[in-house]
mmCIF file of C-alpha atoms (C1' of nucleotides) in Angstrom:
data_model
loop_
_atom_site.group_PDB
_atom_site.id
_atom_site.type_symbol
_atom_site.label_atom_id
_atom_site.label_comp_id
_atom_site.label_asym_id
_atom_site.label_seq_id
_atom_site.Cartn_x
_atom_site.Cartn_y
_atom_site.Cartn_z
ATOM 1 C CA UNK A 1 3.773 -15.153 -12.473
ATOM 2 C CA UNK A 2 1.589 -11.794 -11.890
ATOM 3 C CA UNK A 3 2.399 -10.333 -8.327
ATOM 4 C CA UNK A 4 0.224 -7.532 -7.053
ATOM 5 C CA UNK A 5 0.053 -4.993 -4.422
ATOM 6 C CA UNK A 6 -3.646 -3.391 -3.216
ATOM 7 C CA UNK A 7 -4.228 -1.399 -0.124
ATOM 8 C CA UNK A 8 -8.232 -2.217 0.341
ATOM 9 C CA UNK A 9 -8.754 -0.026 3.282
ATOM 10 C CA UNK A 10 -10.712 -2.268 5.246
ATOM 11 C CA UNK A 11 -10.828 -6.004 4.251
ATOM 12 C CA UNK A 12 -14.178 -6.324 5.975
ATOM 13 C CA UNK A 13 -15.582 -3.508 3.691
ATOM 14 C CA UNK A 14 -13.634 -4.695 0.606
ATOM 15 C CA UNK A 15 -13.893 -8.516 0.636
ATOM 16 C CA UNK A 16 -16.551 -8.513 -2.310
ATOM 17 C CA UNK A 17 -14.506 -6.399 -4.274
ATOM 18 C CA UNK A 18 -11.204 -8.384 -3.468
ATOM 19 C CA UNK A 19 -13.154 -11.879 -4.550
ATOM 20 C CA UNK A 20 -14.527 -10.101 -7.757
ATOM 21 C CA UNK A 21 -10.720 -8.689 -8.395
ATOM 22 C CA UNK A 22 -9.173 -12.376 -8.116
ATOM 23 C CA UNK A 23 -11.609 -13.612 -10.462
ATOM 24 C CA UNK A 24 -11.236 -10.996 -12.951
ATOM 25 C CA UNK A 25 -7.742 -10.405 -12.834
ATOM 26 C CA UNK A 26 -6.247 -13.874 -11.592
ATOM 27 C CA UNK A 27 -3.363 -12.641 -9.772
ATOM 28 C CA UNK A 28 -0.743 -15.687 -8.830
ATOM 29 C CA UNK A 29 0.265 -13.663 -5.764
ATOM 30 C CA UNK A 30 -1.368 -10.743 -3.881
ATOM 31 C CA UNK A 31 -0.031 -8.472 -1.280
ATOM 32 C CA UNK A 32 -2.891 -6.549 0.722
ATOM 33 C CA UNK A 33 -2.257 -3.652 3.025
ATOM 34 C CA UNK A 34 -4.607 -1.961 5.531
ATOM 35 C CA UNK A 35 -6.771 -4.808 6.257
ATOM 36 C CA UNK A 36 -7.734 -3.476 9.614
ATOM 37 C CA UNK A 37 -8.728 -7.186 10.581
ATOM 38 C CA UNK A 38 -7.516 -9.204 13.922
ATOM 39 C CA UNK A 39 -6.215 -12.485 12.436
ATOM 40 C CA UNK A 40 -8.935 -14.557 13.768
ATOM 41 C CA UNK A 41 -11.391 -12.305 11.632
ATOM 42 C CA UNK A 42 -9.238 -13.204 8.665
ATOM 43 C CA UNK A 43 -11.470 -14.588 5.696
ATOM 44 C CA UNK A 44 -8.927 -17.547 4.552
ATOM 45 C CA UNK A 45 -11.556 -19.786 4.313
ATOM 46 C CA UNK A 46 -13.348 -17.541 1.721
ATOM 47 C CA UNK A 47 -10.297 -16.842 -0.077
ATOM 48 C CA UNK A 48 -9.344 -20.847 0.009
ATOM 49 C CA UNK A 49 -12.801 -21.454 -1.954
ATOM 50 C CA UNK A 50 -11.349 -19.340 -5.005
ATOM 51 C CA UNK A 51 -8.115 -21.294 -4.531
ATOM 52 C CA UNK A 52 -5.944 -19.097 -2.706
ATOM 53 C CA UNK A 53 -3.948 -19.710 0.335
ATOM 54 C CA UNK A 54 -3.158 -16.469 2.484
ATOM 55 C CA UNK A 55 -0.951 -15.455 5.355
ATOM 56 C CA UNK A 56 -1.365 -12.549 7.305
ATOM 57 C CA UNK A 57 -0.433 -10.002 10.368
ATOM 58 C CA UNK A 58 -3.662 -8.055 11.429
ATOM 59 C CA UNK A 59 -4.618 -5.863 14.072
ATOM 60 C CA UNK A 60 -8.091 -3.943 15.288
ATOM 61 C CA UNK A 61 -8.903 -0.597 13.475
ATOM 62 C CA UNK A 62 -5.209 0.281 11.618
ATOM 63 C CA UNK A 63 -2.726 -1.518 9.498
ATOM 64 C CA UNK A 64 -2.654 -5.186 8.834
ATOM 65 C CA UNK A 65 -1.040 -7.015 5.783
ATOM 66 C CA UNK A 66 -1.575 -10.275 4.185
ATOM 67 C CA UNK A 67 -0.095 -12.180 1.431
ATOM 68 C CA UNK A 68 -2.157 -14.466 -0.771
ATOM 69 C CA UNK A 69 -1.045 -17.079 -3.074
ATOM 70 C CA UNK A 70 -2.994 -19.108 -5.947
ATOM 71 C CA UNK A 71 -2.116 -22.898 -6.320
ATOM 72 C CA UNK A 72 0.952 -22.358 -4.470
ATOM 73 C CA UNK A 73 2.583 -23.204 -1.345
ATOM 74 C CA UNK A 74 3.378 -19.953 0.975
ATOM 75 C CA UNK A 75 7.140 -21.076 2.765
ATOM 76 C CA UNK A 76 9.068 -18.799 5.198
ATOM 77 C CA UNK A 77 6.519 -16.230 6.756
ATOM 78 C CA UNK A 78 7.895 -13.653 8.418
ATOM 79 C CA UNK A 79 5.837 -10.829 10.010
ATOM 80 C CA UNK A 80 7.397 -7.638 11.289
ATOM 81 C CA UNK A 81 11.093 -6.410 10.552
ATOM 82 C CA UNK A 82 13.499 -8.569 12.634
ATOM 83 C CA UNK A 83 14.730 -6.888 15.394
ATOM 84 C CA UNK A 84 12.586 -3.739 15.132
ATOM 85 C CA UNK A 85 10.184 -3.362 17.954
ATOM 86 C CA UNK A 86 6.814 -2.189 16.491
ATOM 87 C CA UNK A 87 3.213 -3.019 17.552
ATOM 88 C CA UNK A 88 2.015 -1.649 14.117
ATOM 89 C CA UNK A 89 1.224 -4.443 12.105
ATOM 90 C CA UNK A 90 2.807 -3.313 8.338
ATOM 91 C CA UNK A 91 5.372 -6.398 7.195
ATOM 92 C CA UNK A 92 4.621 -9.589 6.058
ATOM 93 C CA UNK A 93 7.230 -11.642 4.055
ATOM 94 C CA UNK A 94 6.929 -15.215 2.765
ATOM 95 C CA UNK A 95 8.428 -17.403 -0.409
ATOM 96 C CA UNK A 96 6.395 -18.287 -3.422
ATOM 97 C CA UNK A 97 7.519 -20.717 -6.030
ATOM 98 C CA UNK A 98 11.181 -19.993 -5.456
ATOM 99 C CA UNK A 99 10.441 -15.903 -5.069
ATOM 100 C CA UNK A 100 10.847 -14.026 -1.781
ATOM 101 C CA UNK A 101 7.576 -11.665 -1.608
ATOM 102 C CA UNK A 102 8.052 -8.520 0.814
ATOM 103 C CA UNK A 103 4.892 -6.904 1.492
ATOM 104 C CA UNK A 104 4.808 -3.617 3.177
ATOM 105 C CA UNK A 105 2.649 -0.683 4.446
ATOM 106 C CA UNK A 106 4.463 2.244 4.594
ATOM 107 C CA UNK A 107 4.217 4.338 7.472
ATOM 108 C CA UNK A 108 2.132 7.533 6.063
ATOM 109 C CA UNK A 109 3.957 10.042 8.210
ATOM 110 C CA UNK A 110 0.960 12.749 8.511
ATOM 111 C CA UNK A 111 3.122 16.162 7.650
ATOM 112 C CA UNK A 112 6.808 16.740 7.322
ATOM 113 C CA UNK A 113 8.224 17.462 10.805
ATOM 114 C CA UNK A 114 6.148 15.473 12.843
ATOM 115 C CA UNK A 115 6.703 12.608 15.449
ATOM 116 C CA UNK A 116 4.976 10.427 12.813
ATOM 117 C CA UNK A 117 7.321 11.636 10.088
ATOM 118 C CA UNK A 118 10.086 11.030 11.964
ATOM 119 C CA UNK A 119 8.727 7.229 12.807
ATOM 120 C CA UNK A 120 8.223 7.268 8.878
ATOM 121 C CA UNK A 121 11.836 7.603 8.359
ATOM 122 C CA UNK A 122 13.346 5.393 11.015
ATOM 123 C CA UNK A 123 10.923 2.786 9.746
ATOM 124 C CA UNK A 124 12.175 2.746 6.601
ATOM 125 C CA UNK A 125 15.809 2.579 7.685
ATOM 126 C CA UNK A 126 15.073 -0.456 9.438
ATOM 127 C CA UNK A 127 13.388 -1.807 6.407
ATOM 128 C CA UNK A 128 16.355 -0.993 4.336
ATOM 129 C CA UNK A 129 18.675 -2.948 6.550
ATOM 130 C CA UNK A 130 16.652 -5.852 6.799
ATOM 131 C CA UNK A 131 16.338 -5.775 2.905
ATOM 132 C CA UNK A 132 19.801 -5.867 2.651
ATOM 133 C CA UNK A 133 19.848 -8.973 4.387
ATOM 134 C CA UNK A 134 17.073 -10.511 2.477
ATOM 135 C CA UNK A 135 18.874 -9.636 -0.392
ATOM 136 C CA UNK A 136 21.554 -11.921 0.348
ATOM 137 C CA UNK A 137 19.686 -14.848 1.315
ATOM 138 C CA UNK A 138 17.208 -14.384 -1.671
ATOM 139 C CA UNK A 139 18.315 -12.774 -4.647
ATOM 140 C CA UNK A 140 14.760 -13.200 -6.491
ATOM 141 C CA UNK A 141 13.338 -10.817 -4.371
ATOM 142 C CA UNK A 142 9.802 -8.609 -5.052
ATOM 143 C CA UNK A 143 9.384 -5.707 -2.666
ATOM 144 C CA UNK A 144 5.552 -4.495 -3.274
ATOM 145 C CA UNK A 145 3.340 -2.345 -1.040
ATOM 146 C CA UNK A 146 1.621 0.731 -0.406
ATOM 147 C CA UNK A 147 5.102 2.825 -0.075
ATOM 148 C CA UNK A 148 3.139 6.005 0.852
ATOM 149 C CA UNK A 149 6.085 8.002 -1.596
ATOM 150 C CA UNK A 150 5.649 9.159 -4.932
ATOM 151 C CA UNK A 151 9.217 8.362 -6.396
ATOM 152 C CA UNK A 152 9.209 11.185 -8.539
ATOM 153 C CA UNK A 153 7.200 14.338 -10.446
ATOM 154 C CA UNK A 154 5.509 12.190 -13.104
ATOM 155 C CA UNK A 155 3.568 10.243 -10.200
ATOM 156 C CA UNK A 156 1.832 12.970 -9.103
ATOM 157 C CA UNK A 157 -0.760 15.314 -10.600
ATOM 158 C CA UNK A 158 0.808 18.510 -9.352
ATOM 159 C CA UNK A 159 4.169 18.639 -8.723
ATOM 160 C CA UNK A 160 3.751 22.265 -7.569
ATOM 161 C CA UNK A 161 1.751 21.207 -4.595
ATOM 162 C CA UNK A 162 3.427 17.299 -4.304
ATOM 163 C CA UNK A 163 6.864 19.290 -3.662
ATOM 164 C CA UNK A 164 10.077 18.478 -1.856
ATOM 165 C CA UNK A 165 8.161 19.746 1.504
ATOM 166 C CA UNK A 166 5.041 17.736 1.329
ATOM 167 C CA UNK A 167 4.675 14.414 2.902
ATOM 168 C CA UNK A 168 4.584 11.755 0.126
ATOM 169 C CA UNK A 169 7.141 13.426 -1.746
ATOM 170 C CA UNK A 170 9.452 15.332 0.628
ATOM 171 C CA UNK A 171 13.252 14.831 -0.344
ATOM 172 C CA UNK A 172 13.855 13.020 2.894
ATOM 173 C CA UNK A 173 11.101 10.567 1.928
ATOM 174 C CA UNK A 174 12.583 10.073 -1.948
ATOM 175 C CA UNK A 175 16.065 9.854 -0.827
ATOM 176 C CA UNK A 176 14.945 6.891 1.591
ATOM 177 C CA UNK A 177 13.023 5.294 -1.140
ATOM 178 C CA UNK A 178 16.360 5.826 -3.591
ATOM 179 C CA UNK A 179 18.512 3.881 -0.960
ATOM 180 C CA UNK A 180 15.923 1.023 -1.458
ATOM 181 C CA UNK A 181 17.036 1.265 -4.968
ATOM 182 C CA UNK A 182 20.815 1.348 -4.464
ATOM 183 C CA UNK A 183 20.156 -2.221 -2.608
ATOM 184 C CA UNK A 184 19.662 -3.511 -6.075
ATOM 185 C CA UNK A 185 16.004 -2.897 -6.470
ATOM 186 C CA UNK A 186 14.058 -1.807 -9.288
ATOM 187 C CA UNK A 187 10.517 0.043 -9.723
ATOM 188 C CA UNK A 188 8.905 -2.638 -11.874
ATOM 189 C CA UNK A 189 6.298 -0.022 -13.560
ATOM 190 C CA UNK A 190 9.413 2.101 -14.682
ATOM 191 C CA UNK A 191 10.894 -0.716 -16.226
ATOM 192 C CA UNK A 192 7.981 -0.884 -18.981
ATOM 193 C CA UNK A 193 6.531 2.766 -18.681
ATOM 194 C CA UNK A 194 7.870 6.223 -19.037
ATOM 195 C CA UNK A 195 4.501 7.979 -18.757
ATOM 196 C CA UNK A 196 3.427 11.025 -16.216
ATOM 197 C CA UNK A 197 -0.141 10.773 -14.820
ATOM 198 C CA UNK A 198 -0.412 7.065 -13.954
ATOM 199 C CA UNK A 199 -1.808 6.455 -10.303
ATOM 200 C CA UNK A 200 -2.557 4.124 -7.812
ATOM 201 C CA UNK A 201 -4.157 6.515 -5.135
ATOM 202 C CA UNK A 202 -6.727 9.213 -5.125
ATOM 203 C CA UNK A 203 -8.156 11.159 -2.393
ATOM 204 C CA UNK A 204 -11.901 10.287 -1.691
ATOM 205 C CA UNK A 205 -12.127 14.110 -1.583
ATOM 206 C CA UNK A 206 -13.126 16.639 -4.117
ATOM 207 C CA UNK A 207 -14.044 13.836 -6.641
ATOM 208 C CA UNK A 208 -10.376 13.414 -6.967
ATOM 209 C CA UNK A 209 -10.333 10.240 -9.022
ATOM 210 C CA UNK A 210 -12.996 11.413 -11.608
ATOM 211 C CA UNK A 211 -10.432 14.282 -12.261
ATOM 212 C CA UNK A 212 -7.243 12.024 -11.986
ATOM 213 C CA UNK A 213 -5.739 13.943 -9.109
ATOM 214 C CA UNK A 214 -3.812 11.185 -7.776
ATOM 215 C CA UNK A 215 -0.329 9.775 -6.991
ATOM 216 C CA UNK A 216 1.516 6.840 -7.691
ATOM 217 C CA UNK A 217 2.432 5.344 -4.544
ATOM 218 C CA UNK A 218 1.644 1.680 -4.795
ATOM 219 C CA UNK A 219 4.931 0.182 -5.953
ATOM 220 C CA UNK A 220 6.285 -3.278 -7.243
ATOM 221 C CA UNK A 221 9.770 -3.553 -6.732
ATOM 222 C CA UNK A 222 12.000 -6.306 -8.264
ATOM 223 C CA UNK A 223 15.462 -7.279 -7.455
ATOM 224 C CA UNK A 224 18.541 -7.326 -9.988
ATOM 225 C CA UNK A 225 18.091 -11.019 -10.609
ATOM 226 C CA UNK A 226 14.200 -10.918 -11.587
ATOM 227 C CA UNK A 227 14.821 -7.432 -13.651
ATOM 228 C CA UNK A 228 15.287 -9.412 -16.975
ATOM 229 C CA UNK A 229 12.299 -11.655 -16.121
ATOM 230 C CA UNK A 230 10.316 -8.874 -15.376
ATOM 231 C CA UNK A 231 7.920 -9.030 -18.696
ATOM 232 C CA UNK A 232 5.004 -6.222 -17.714
ATOM 233 C CA UNK A 233 3.712 -4.065 -15.244
ATOM 234 C CA UNK A 234 0.647 -2.038 -14.578
ATOM 235 C CA UNK A 235 -2.191 -0.563 -12.492
ATOM 236 C CA UNK A 236 -5.348 -1.668 -12.746
ATOM 237 C CA UNK A 237 -7.912 1.388 -12.462
ATOM 238 C CA UNK A 238 -10.837 -0.716 -12.673
ATOM 239 C CA UNK A 239 -11.746 -1.804 -9.123
ATOM 240 C CA UNK A 240 -11.436 2.139 -8.073
ATOM 241 C CA UNK A 241 -14.271 2.522 -10.369
ATOM 242 C CA UNK A 242 -16.577 0.200 -8.106
ATOM 243 C CA UNK A 243 -19.269 1.496 -5.877
ATOM 244 C CA UNK A 244 -17.762 1.855 -2.226
ATOM 245 C CA UNK A 245 -14.159 1.405 -3.731
ATOM 246 C CA UNK A 246 -10.809 1.590 -1.640
ATOM 247 C CA UNK A 247 -8.760 4.799 -2.575
ATOM 248 C CA UNK A 248 -6.303 2.772 -3.954
ATOM 249 C CA UNK A 249 -5.809 0.509 -7.379
ATOM 250 C CA UNK A 250 -3.788 -2.464 -7.371
ATOM 251 C CA UNK A 251 -0.454 -2.400 -8.987
ATOM 252 C CA UNK A 252 0.938 -5.522 -10.415
ATOM 253 C CA UNK A 253 3.942 -6.978 -12.102
ATOM 254 C CA UNK A 254 4.439 -10.038 -14.251
ATOM 255 C CA UNK A 255 7.670 -11.906 -13.326
ATOM 256 C CA UNK A 256 8.241 -14.978 -16.070
ATOM 257 C CA UNK A 257 5.161 -16.664 -17.577
ATOM 258 C "C1'" DA W 1 -4.176 27.694 5.030
ATOM 259 C "C1'" DT W 2 -8.572 25.465 5.482
ATOM 260 C "C1'" DG W 3 -11.103 21.596 5.000
ATOM 261 C "C1'" DG W 4 -13.063 18.180 1.845
ATOM 262 C "C1'" DT W 5 -14.364 12.084 2.185
ATOM 263 C "C1'" DG W 6 -14.009 7.969 4.341
ATOM 264 C "C1'" DG W 7 -13.266 3.373 7.500
ATOM 265 C "C1'" DG W 8 -13.446 2.243 12.450
ATOM 266 C "C1'" DG W 9 -15.305 2.482 16.547
ATOM 267 C "C1'" DA W 10 -16.400 5.621 19.884
ATOM 268 C "C1'" DT W 11 -18.365 10.655 20.002
ATOM 269 C "C1'" DC W 12 -12.070 11.376 17.637
ATOM 270 C "C1'" DC W 13 -8.026 9.022 15.387
ATOM 271 C "C1'" DC W 14 -6.095 8.116 10.705
ATOM 272 C "C1'" DA W 15 -5.379 8.299 6.352
#
DNA sequence: ATGGTGGGGATCCCA
């Protein structure tokens, strides 16, 4: 099963890219972030025409997440973090073919020390508590999404700029990510690749994509129980080359066949 | 330190 994560930065704008990419890449499961669509506007009919069922939790203008699955049922759908009151639509989870999939749009955090940064750390702690429960109930777990955290220096183009005091790379954010790993979750990409300089997000400004000035912040984590079945992982840069692209590229992991 | 670009929707917020 090929399982992917893609921050589309407006599904309204990116629907042609998504449909093209579904045809080209043929993922079995996809988690989308930043759909920026209210649920009644979600294009589930278009996606059904391509063989994908979808579930979604959206809102106008900001955030919004969805899970798609091709030729498979989507069961036990959970939107939001249980017990964590939050108006922002950043989480959707479901079970597909015996694998629990948790799709996260992690808070960006703006700048270290801001109110949004504090919210990011609170939010990640709530996610950690919930994932501990999810792992007990569903040992075969994949946690994917836009984490808005670059795990280590290999995942940034310039570690001097993206340092322990900078948003997306600060020591508190990285420590929060390590606490997720400590639950028994593994960066799928790093199970197969040790290289530096492979990124999933490039700023729209300063021709960052052309110059490969990016970060790897879109992650696919696999649980202990799935680690041995993780056959491959990667990032598909192709959609980032298309006209009017999302600033993110899809990250994927293959579990089993 | 600043401001660069893009999406959404309202003339500014968020990334």
